[in-house]
Coordinates of C-alpha atoms in Angstrom, one line a residue:
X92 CA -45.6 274.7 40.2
X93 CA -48.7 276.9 38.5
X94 CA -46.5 278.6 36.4
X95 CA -44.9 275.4 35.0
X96 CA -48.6 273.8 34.3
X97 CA -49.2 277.2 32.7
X98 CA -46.2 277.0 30.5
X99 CA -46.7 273.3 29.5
X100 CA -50.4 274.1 28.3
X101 CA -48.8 277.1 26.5
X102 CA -46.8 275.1 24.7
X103 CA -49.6 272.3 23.5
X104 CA -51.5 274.9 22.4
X105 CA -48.7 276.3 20.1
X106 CA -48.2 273.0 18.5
X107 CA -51.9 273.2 17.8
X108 CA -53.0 271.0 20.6
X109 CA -56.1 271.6 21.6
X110 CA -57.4 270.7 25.1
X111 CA -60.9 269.5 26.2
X112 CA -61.5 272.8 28.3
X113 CA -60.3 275.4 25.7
X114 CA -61.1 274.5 22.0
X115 CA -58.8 275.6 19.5
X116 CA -58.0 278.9 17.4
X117 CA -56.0 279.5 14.5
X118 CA -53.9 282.4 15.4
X119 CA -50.4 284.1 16.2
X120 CA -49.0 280.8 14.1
X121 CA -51.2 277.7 16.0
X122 CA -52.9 275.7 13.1
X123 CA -55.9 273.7 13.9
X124 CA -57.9 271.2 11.9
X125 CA -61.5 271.1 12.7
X126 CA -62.5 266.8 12.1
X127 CA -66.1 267.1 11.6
X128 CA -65.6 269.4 8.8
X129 CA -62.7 268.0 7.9
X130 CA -61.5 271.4 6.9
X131 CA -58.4 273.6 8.2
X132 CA -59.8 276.8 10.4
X133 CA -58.6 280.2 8.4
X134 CA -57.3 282.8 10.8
X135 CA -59.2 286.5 10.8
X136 CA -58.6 288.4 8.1
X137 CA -56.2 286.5 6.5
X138 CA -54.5 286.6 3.0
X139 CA -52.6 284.0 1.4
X140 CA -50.5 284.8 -1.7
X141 CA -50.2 281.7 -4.0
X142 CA -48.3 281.3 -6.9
X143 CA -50.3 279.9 -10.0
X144 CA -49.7 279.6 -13.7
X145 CA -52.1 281.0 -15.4
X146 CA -54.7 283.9 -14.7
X147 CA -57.8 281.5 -15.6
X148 CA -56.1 279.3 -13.0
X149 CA -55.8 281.5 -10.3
X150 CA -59.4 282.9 -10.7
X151 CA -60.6 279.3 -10.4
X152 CA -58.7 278.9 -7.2
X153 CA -60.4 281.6 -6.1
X154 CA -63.9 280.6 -6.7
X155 CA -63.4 277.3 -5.2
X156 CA -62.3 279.1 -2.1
X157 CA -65.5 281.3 -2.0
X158 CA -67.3 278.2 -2.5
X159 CA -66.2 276.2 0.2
X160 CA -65.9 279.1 2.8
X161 CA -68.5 281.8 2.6
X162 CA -67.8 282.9 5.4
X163 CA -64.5 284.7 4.6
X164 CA -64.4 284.8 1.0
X165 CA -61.3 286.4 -1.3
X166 CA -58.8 284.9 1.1
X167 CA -57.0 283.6 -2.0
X168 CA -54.5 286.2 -3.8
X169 CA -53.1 284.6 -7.1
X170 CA -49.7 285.4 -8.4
X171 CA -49.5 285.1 -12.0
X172 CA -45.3 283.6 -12.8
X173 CA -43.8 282.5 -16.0
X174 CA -40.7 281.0 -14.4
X175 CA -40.8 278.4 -11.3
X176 CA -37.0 278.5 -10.5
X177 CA -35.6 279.4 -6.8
X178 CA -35.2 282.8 -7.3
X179 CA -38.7 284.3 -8.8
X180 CA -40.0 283.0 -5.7
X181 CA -37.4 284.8 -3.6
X182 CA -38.4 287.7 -5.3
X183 CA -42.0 287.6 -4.3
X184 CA -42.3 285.0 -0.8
X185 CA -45.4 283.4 -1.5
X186 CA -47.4 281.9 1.4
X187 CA -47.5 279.2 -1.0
X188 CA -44.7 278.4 -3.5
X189 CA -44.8 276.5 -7.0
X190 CA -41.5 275.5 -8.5
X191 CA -39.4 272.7 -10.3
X192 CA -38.1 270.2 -8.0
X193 CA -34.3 270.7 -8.3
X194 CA -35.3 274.1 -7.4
X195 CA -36.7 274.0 -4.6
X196 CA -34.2 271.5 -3.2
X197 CA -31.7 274.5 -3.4
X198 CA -34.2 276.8 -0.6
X199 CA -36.1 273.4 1.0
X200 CA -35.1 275.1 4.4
X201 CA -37.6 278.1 3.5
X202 CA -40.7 275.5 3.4
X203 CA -42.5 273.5 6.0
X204 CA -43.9 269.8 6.3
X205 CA -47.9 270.1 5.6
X206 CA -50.1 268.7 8.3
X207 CA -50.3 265.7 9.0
X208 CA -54.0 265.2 8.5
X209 CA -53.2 267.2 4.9
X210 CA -50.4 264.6 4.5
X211 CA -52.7 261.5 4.3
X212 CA -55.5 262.8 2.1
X213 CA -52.5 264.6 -0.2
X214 CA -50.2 261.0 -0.6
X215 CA -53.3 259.3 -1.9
X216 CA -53.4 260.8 -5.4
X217 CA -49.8 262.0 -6.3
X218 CA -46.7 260.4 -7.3
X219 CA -45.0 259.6 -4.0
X220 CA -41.5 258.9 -5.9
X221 CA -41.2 262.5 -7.4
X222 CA -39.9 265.0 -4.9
X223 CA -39.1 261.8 -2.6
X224 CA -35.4 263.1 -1.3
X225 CA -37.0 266.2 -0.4
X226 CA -39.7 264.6 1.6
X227 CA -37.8 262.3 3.9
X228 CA -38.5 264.5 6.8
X229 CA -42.1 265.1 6.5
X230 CA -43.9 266.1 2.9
X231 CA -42.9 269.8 2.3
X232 CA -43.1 269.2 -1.8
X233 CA -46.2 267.9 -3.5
X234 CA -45.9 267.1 -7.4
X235 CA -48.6 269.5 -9.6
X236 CA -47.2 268.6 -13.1
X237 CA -45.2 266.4 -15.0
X238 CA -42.4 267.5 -17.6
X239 CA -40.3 264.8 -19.9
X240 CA -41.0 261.8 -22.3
X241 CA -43.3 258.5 -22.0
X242 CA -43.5 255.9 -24.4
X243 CA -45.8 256.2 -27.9
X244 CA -47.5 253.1 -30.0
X245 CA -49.1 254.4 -33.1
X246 CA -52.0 251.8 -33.0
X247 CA -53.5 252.9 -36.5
X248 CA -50.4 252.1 -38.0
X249 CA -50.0 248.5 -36.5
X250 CA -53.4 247.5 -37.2
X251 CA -53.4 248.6 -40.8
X252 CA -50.7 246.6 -41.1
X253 CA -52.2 243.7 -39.8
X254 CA -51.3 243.5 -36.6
X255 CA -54.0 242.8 -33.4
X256 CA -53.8 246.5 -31.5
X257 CA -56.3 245.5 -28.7
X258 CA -55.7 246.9 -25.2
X259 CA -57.6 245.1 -22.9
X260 CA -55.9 246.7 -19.4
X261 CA -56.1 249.3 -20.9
X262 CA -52.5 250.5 -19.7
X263 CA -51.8 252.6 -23.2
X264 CA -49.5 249.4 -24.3
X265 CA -50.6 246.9 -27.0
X266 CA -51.4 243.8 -25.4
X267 CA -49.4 241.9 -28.3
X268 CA -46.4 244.5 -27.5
X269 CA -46.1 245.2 -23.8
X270 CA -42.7 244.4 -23.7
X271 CA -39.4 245.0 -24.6
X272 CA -38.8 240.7 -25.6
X273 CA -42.2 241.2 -27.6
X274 CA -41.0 244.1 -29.4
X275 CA -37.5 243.1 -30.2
X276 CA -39.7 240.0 -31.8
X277 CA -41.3 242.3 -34.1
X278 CA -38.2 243.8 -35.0
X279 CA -36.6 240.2 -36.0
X280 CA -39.5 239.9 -38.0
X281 CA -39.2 242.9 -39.9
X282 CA -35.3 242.1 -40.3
X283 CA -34.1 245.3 -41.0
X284 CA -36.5 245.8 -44.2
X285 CA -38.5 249.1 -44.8
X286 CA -41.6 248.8 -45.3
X287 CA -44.5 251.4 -46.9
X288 CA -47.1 253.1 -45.4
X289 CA -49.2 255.7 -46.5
X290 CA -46.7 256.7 -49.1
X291 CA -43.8 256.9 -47.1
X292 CA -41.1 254.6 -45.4
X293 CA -41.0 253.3 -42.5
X294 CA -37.5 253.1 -41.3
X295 CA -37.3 252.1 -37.8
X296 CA -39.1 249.4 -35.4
X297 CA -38.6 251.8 -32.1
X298 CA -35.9 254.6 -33.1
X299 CA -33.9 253.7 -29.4
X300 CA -31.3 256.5 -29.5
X301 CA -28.8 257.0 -27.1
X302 CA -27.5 260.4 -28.2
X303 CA -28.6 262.8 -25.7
X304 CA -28.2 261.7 -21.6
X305 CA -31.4 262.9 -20.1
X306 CA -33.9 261.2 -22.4
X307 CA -31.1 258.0 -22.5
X308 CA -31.3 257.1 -18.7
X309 CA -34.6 255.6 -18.8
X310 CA -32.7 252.5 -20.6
X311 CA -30.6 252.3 -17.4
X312 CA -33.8 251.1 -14.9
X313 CA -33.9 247.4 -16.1
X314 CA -34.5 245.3 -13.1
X315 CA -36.0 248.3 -11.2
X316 CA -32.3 250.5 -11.1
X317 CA -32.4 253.9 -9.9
X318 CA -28.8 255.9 -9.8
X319 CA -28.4 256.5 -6.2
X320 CA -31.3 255.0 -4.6
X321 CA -29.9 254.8 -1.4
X322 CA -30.0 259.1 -1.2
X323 CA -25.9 259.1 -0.9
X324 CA -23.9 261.0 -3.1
X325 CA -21.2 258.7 -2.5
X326 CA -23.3 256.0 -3.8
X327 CA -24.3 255.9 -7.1
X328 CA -25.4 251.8 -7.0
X329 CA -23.2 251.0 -10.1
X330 CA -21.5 248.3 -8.5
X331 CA -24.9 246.4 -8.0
X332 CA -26.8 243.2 -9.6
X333 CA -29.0 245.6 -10.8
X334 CA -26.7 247.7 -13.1
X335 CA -25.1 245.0 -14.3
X336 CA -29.0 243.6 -15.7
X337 CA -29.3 247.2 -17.3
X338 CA -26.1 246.5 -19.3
X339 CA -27.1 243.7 -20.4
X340 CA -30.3 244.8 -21.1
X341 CA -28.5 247.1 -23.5
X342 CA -26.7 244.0 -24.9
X343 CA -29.7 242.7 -25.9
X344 CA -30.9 246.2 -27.7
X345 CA -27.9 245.7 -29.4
X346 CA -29.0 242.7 -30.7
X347 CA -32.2 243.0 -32.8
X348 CA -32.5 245.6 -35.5
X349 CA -34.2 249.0 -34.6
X350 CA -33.6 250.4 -37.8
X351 CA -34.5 249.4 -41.1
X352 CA -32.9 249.5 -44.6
X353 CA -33.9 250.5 -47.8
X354 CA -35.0 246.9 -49.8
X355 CA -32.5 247.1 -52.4
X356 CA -29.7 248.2 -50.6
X357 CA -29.6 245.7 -48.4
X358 CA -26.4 243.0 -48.7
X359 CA -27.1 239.2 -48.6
X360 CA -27.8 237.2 -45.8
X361 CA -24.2 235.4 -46.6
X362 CA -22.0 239.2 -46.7
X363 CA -23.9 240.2 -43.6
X364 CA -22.9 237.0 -42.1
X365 CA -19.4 237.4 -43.2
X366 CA -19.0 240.3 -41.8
X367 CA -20.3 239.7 -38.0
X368 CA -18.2 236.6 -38.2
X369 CA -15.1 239.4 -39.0
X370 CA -16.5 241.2 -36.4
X371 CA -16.4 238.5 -33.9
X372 CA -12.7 237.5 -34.9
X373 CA -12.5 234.2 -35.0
X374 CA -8.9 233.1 -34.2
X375 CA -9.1 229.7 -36.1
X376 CA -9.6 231.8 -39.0
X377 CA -7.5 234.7 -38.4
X378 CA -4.3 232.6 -37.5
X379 CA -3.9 229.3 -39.4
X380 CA -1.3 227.5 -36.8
X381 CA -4.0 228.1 -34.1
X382 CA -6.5 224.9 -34.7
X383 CA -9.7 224.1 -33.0
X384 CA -9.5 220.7 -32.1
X385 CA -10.6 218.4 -29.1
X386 CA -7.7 216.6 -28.2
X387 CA -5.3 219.9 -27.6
X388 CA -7.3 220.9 -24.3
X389 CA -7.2 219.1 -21.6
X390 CA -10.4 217.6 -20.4
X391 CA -11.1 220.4 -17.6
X392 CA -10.4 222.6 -20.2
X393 CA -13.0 221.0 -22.3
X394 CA -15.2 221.0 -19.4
X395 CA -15.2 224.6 -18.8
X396 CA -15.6 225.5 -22.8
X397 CA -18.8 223.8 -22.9
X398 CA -20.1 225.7 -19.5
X399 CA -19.3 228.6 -21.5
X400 CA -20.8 227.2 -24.3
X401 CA -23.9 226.5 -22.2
X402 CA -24.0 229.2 -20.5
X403 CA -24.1 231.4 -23.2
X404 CA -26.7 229.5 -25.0
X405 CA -28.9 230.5 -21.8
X406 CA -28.7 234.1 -22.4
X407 CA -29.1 234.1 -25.9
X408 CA -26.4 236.2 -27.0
X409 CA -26.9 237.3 -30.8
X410 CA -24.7 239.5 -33.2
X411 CA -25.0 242.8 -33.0
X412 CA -27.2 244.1 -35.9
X413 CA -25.0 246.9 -37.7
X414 CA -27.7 248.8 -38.4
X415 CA -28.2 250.1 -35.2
X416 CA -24.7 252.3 -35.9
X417 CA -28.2 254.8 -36.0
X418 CA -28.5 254.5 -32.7
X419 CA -25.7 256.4 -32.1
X420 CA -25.2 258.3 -35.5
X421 CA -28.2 259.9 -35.9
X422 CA -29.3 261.5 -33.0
X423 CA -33.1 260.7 -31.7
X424 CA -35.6 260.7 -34.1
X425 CA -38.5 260.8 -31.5
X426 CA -40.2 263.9 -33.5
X427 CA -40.5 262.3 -37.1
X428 CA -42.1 259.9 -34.9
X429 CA -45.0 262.3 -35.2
X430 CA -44.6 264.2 -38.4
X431 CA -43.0 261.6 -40.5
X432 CA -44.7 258.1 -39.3
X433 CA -41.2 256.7 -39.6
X434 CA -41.9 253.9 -36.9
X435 CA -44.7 252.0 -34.7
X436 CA -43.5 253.0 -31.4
X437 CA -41.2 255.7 -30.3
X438 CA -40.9 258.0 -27.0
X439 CA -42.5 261.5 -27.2
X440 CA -41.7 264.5 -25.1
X441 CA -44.4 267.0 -23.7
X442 CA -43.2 269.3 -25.2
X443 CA -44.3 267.8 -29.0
X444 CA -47.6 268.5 -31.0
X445 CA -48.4 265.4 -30.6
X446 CA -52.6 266.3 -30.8
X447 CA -52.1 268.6 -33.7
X448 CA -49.8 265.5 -35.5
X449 CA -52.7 263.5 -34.4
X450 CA -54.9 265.1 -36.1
X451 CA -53.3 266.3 -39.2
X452 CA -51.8 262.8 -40.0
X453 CA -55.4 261.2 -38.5
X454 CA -53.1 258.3 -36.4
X455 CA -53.9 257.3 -33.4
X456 CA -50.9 257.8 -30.7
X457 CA -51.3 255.8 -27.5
X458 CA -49.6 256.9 -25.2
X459 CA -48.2 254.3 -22.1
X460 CA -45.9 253.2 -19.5
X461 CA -42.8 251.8 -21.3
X462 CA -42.7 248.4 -21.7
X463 CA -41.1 245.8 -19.6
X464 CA -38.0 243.8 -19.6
X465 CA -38.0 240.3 -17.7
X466 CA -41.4 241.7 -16.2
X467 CA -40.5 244.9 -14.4
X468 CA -41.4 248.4 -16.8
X469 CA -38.4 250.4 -17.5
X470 CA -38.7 254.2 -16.1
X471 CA -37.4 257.5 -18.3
X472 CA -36.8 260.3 -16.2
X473 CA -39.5 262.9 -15.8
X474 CA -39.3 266.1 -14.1
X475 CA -42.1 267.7 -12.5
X476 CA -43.0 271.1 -10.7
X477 CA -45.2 271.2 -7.3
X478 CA -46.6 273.5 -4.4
X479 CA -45.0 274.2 -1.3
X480 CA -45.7 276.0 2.0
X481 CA -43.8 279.1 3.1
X482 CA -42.2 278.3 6.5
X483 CA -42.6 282.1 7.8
X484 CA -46.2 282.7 6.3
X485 CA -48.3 284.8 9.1
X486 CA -51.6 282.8 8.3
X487 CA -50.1 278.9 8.2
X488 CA -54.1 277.5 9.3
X489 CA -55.5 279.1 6.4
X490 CA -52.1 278.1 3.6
X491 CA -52.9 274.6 4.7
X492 CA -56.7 275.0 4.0
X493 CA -55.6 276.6 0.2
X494 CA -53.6 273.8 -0.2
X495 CA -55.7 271.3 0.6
X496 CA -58.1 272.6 -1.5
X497 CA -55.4 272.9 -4.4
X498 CA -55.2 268.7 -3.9
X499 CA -58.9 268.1 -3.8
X500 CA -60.9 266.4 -6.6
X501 CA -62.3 269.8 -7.4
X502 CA -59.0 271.4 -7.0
X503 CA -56.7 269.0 -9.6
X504 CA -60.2 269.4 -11.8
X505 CA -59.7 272.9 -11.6
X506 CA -56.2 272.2 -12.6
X507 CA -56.7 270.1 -15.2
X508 CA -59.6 272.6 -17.3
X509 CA -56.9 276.3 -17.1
X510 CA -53.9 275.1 -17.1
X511 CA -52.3 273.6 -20.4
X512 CA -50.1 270.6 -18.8
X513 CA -50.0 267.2 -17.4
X514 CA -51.4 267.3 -13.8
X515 CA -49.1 265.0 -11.2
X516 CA -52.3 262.7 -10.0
X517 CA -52.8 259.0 -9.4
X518 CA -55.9 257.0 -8.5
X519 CA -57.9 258.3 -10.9
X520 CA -61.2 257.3 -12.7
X521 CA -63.2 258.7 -15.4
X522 CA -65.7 261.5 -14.6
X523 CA -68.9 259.1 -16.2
X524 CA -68.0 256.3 -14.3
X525 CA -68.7 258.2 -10.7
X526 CA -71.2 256.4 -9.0
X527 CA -74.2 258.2 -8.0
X528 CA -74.3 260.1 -4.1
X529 CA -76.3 256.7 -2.3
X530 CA -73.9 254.2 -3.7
X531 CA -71.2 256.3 -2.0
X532 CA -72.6 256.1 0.9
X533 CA -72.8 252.9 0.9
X534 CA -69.1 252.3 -0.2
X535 CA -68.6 254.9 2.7
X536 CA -70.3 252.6 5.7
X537 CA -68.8 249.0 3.8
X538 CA -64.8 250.1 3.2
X539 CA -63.8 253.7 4.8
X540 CA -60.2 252.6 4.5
X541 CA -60.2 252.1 0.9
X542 CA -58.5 254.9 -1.0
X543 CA -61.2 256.0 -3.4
X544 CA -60.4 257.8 -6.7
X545 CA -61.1 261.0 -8.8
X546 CA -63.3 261.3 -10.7
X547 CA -61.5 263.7 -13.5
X548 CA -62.7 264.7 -16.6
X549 CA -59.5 265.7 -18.9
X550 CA -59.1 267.8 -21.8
X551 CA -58.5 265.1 -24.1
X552 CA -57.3 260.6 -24.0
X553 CA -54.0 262.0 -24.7
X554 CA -54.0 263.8 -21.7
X555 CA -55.5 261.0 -19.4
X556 CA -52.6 258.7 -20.6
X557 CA -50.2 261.2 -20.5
X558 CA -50.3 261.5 -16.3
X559 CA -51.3 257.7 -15.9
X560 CA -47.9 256.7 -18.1
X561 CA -45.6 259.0 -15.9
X562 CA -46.9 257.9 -12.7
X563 CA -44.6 255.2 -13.9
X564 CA -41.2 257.2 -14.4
X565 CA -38.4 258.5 -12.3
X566 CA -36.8 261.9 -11.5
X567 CA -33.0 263.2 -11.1
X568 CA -32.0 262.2 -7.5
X569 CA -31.6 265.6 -6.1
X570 CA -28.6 264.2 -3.6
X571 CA -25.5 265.8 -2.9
X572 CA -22.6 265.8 -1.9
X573 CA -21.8 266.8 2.5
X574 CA -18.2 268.0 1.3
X575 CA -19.9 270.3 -1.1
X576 CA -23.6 270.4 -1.4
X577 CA -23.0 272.8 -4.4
X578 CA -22.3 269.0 -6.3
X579 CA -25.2 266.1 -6.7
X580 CA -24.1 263.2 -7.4
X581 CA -26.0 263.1 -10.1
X582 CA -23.4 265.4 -11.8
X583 CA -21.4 262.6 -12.3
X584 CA -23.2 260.8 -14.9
X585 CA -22.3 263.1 -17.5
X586 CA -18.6 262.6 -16.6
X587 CA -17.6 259.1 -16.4
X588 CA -18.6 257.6 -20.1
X589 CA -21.7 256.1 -19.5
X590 CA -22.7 256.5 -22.8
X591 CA -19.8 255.7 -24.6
X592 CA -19.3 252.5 -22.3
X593 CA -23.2 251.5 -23.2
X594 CA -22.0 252.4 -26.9
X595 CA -19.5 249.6 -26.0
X596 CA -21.5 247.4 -24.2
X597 CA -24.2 247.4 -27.0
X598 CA -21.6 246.5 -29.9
X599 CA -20.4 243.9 -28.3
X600 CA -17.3 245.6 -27.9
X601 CA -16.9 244.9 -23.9
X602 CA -18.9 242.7 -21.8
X603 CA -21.9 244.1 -19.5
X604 CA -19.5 242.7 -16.7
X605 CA -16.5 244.3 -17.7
X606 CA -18.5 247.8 -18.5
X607 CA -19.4 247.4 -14.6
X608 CA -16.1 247.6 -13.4
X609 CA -14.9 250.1 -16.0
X610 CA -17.5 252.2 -15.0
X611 CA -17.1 251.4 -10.9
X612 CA -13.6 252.6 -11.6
X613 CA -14.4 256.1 -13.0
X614 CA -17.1 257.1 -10.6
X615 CA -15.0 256.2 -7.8
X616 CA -12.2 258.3 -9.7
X617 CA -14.6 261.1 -10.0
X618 CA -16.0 261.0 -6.6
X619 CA -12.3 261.1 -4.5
X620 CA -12.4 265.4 -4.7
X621 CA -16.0 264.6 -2.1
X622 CA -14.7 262.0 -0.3
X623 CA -14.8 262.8 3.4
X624 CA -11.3 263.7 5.1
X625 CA -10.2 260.7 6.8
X626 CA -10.0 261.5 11.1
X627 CA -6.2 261.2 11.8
X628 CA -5.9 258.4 14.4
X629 CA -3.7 259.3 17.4

């Protein structure tokens, strides 16, 4: 009977249990957290090899560490990596990883869940959607930096010509064009026309392009849709309410004109209307013994006609507006955006000089959230890059402490001043507004639940609505398939004509509803090699 008490007490103490009668020690792999310091204990003489960006990066890491533990300073050792892919950290084993997403889904059996008192202070101030699949078991990834496209509104454009550019919630959007219904609006203002500005044209409302996949699926999350949602290869959601709202959100694109014309080679309101009405096909015009008159249907015939009628006049169907042919002609234009001041709002990618085009061109670019549709903001994808813990590190007390420092206020602000990127954080407040140390206390003693922000100073606006507008976007669902986990189901969406059938689908070729079942009918066609094997019934 002793040596089973001894064994059970053994065992608490290697999950990092402590008891009342032996406190406890970080060492041979137990990990304790110390609650009045609110601080991880760091085993003797340990090292923890962290992989960081940049060498002004990794010094700062450093320092904070020195300044928060005195006592056993230099515990930090930076690794300097250009590439955050599965195998450079193979190649070196880290204590502490940093690397894209989709890579570290491929070795996510290599990293372990944080602790969980690390958990709750981390999942206060990052992106809990980015890194979600890999997460379901206890957070092993946490977001650093963001990577992709957000939406753009050139407010010194709109209010030179004349429009109100105030942003009172200060969400990046123009209160007066926060959504997509508001926007396609402005573009039946403009009416396909080209206007001047600064000497040059501009020749599109929002140049929407649908000409490249990755930065197209953001137009696919009307009514909140996420491809595979559910975390099962097997199912991607097309068949849902959902999809069907995204195509005919696309409909609707379809339906206002993006792009502009030059003024004088525009046709007449009377050959443009000719030619939608060819378009549309009219058979009482196309076939003279076919005649359109009341008392050839039959009254439940006539009945169901004007539901049609009515129920079309609900949704508002309009013509398609030829000149969004550009849409799918031209390729995206998102970067003349910037150096050409072709349009008031457009997406931009990280990637762009969009503070050197700022200045040079001396426009304001807000940058935002993308606006809604029927209320609820559309998403473009995003990808983003974040830390994880080695599973066989020798010091795992002391790789919880670095990163939980990394997460810190300090840490992210750290962060923010070496390393040129968009940092992954949410709840965030400007540095000047940080109320002095006694009015913290006394927020302390009144609300000790309430998640309180950072106080971050960035390198620029730009920045500061950079990492609020993504906080808004989506990433590649990282699912795939049991039958072969090589395969994500995300594969597929570059295989069964998404595009082309949203091509459709805007032109007013195919209904939205018809475009769901075309496009049910191909990803079930491409998914049968994953199906599982059917169990042969004896």
């Amino acid at each position: 009977m002793r040596r089973l008490v001894f064994i059970w007490i053994g065992f608490m103490v290697m999950l990092g249990g402590c008891t009342q009668e032996k406190p406890c020690i970080a060492e041979n792999g137990i990990i304790c957290y110390d609650e009045e310091l609110q601080q991880y204990q760091v085993e003797k003489d340990a090292k923890v090899r962290v992989m960081v960006e940049t060498e002004a990066y990794g010094q700062a890491l450093v320092e904070l560490w020195n300044q928060e533990h005195p006592e056993q300073m230099n515990v930090i050792e930076p690794i300097v990596v250009q590439d955050f892919d599965a195998a450079t950290w193979l190649g070196y084993k880290t204590d502490i990883a940093l690397l894209w997403s989709n890579d570290a889904a491929q070795i996510i059996n290599h990293f372990m869940p944080v602790q969980p008192e690390l958990k709750d202070e981390i999942q206060e101030h990052v992106p809990l959607q980015f890194g979600e699949l890999l997460n379901l078991d206890g957070l092993r990834y946490v977001p650093m930096s963001y990577y992709g496209m957000v939406f753009s509104t050139n407010v010194t454009m709109l209010g030179e010509l004349g429009y109100d550019v105030t942003d009172d919630n200060e969400d990046g959007l123009i209160d007066n064009f926060d959504s997509f219904e508001k926007l396609m609006a402005l573009a039946d203002d403009w009416n396909g026309r080209e206007r001047d500005y600064h000497n040059r044209k501009i020749t599109a409302v929002f140049p929407f392009s649908l000409s490249e996949l990755w930065a197209s699926l953001g137009f696919f999350s009307a009514d909140d849709f996420r491809f595979f949602a559910s975390h099962e290869a097997l199912a991607p959601g097309v068949d849902s309410d959902s999809f069907l709202e995204t195509l005919k959100f696309m409909r609707a694109m379809g339906e206002h004109p993006w792009y502009l014309n030059a003024n004088e080679e525009d046709e007449s309101d009377e050959a443009q209307s000719a030619d939608l009405n060819e378009m549309e096909g009219d058979p009482a015009e196309t076939d003279p013994e076919i005649e359109k008159t009341e008392e050839e249907l039959p009254s439940d015939a006539d009945e169901q006609q004007e539901a049609q009628d009515n129920s079309e006049t609900e949704e508002e169907i309009l013509p398609y507006r030829v000149e969004n042919d550009r849409v799918f002609e031209e390729g995206w234009l998102y970067d003349s955006y910037l150096e050409k001041l072709i349009s008031p709002f457009s997406l931009v990618g990280t990637w762009m000089y969009y503070n050197q085009q700022e200045d040079i061109e001396q426009q304001d670019f807000y940058f935002s959230p993308m606006p809604s549709w029927e209320s609820i903001t559309l998403a473009p994808l995003a990808k983003t890059k974040g830390y994880l813990l080695a599973e066989g590190t020798k010091y795992p007390s002391a790789s919880n402490e670095v990163l939980r420092l990394i997460r810190s206020e300090m840490g992210i602000q750290a962060y923010i001043s070496t390393v040129n990127t968009i940092p992954a954080v949410t709840n965030v407040d400007k540095l000047e507004n940080r109320p002095i140390s006694s009015e913290e206390e006394m927020e302390d003693k009144v609300d000790s639940d309430r998640i309180k922000p950072y106080y971050l100073e960035f390198k620029n606006e730009n920045q500061r609505q950079i990492s609020y507008a993504f906080s808004f976007s989506q990433e590649e669902s990282m699912v795939a398939f049991e039958k072969d986990p090589s395969v994500r189901g995300w594969d597929m969406l570059a295989e069964i004509q998404l595009i082309e059938i949203a091509e459709d689908v805007i032109k007013q070729r195919i209904a939205p509803e018809d475009a769901l079942l075309k496009l049910i009918e191909n990803s079930e066609s491409w998914m049968l090699p994953y199906q599982p094997v059917e169990e042969k019934t004896e």
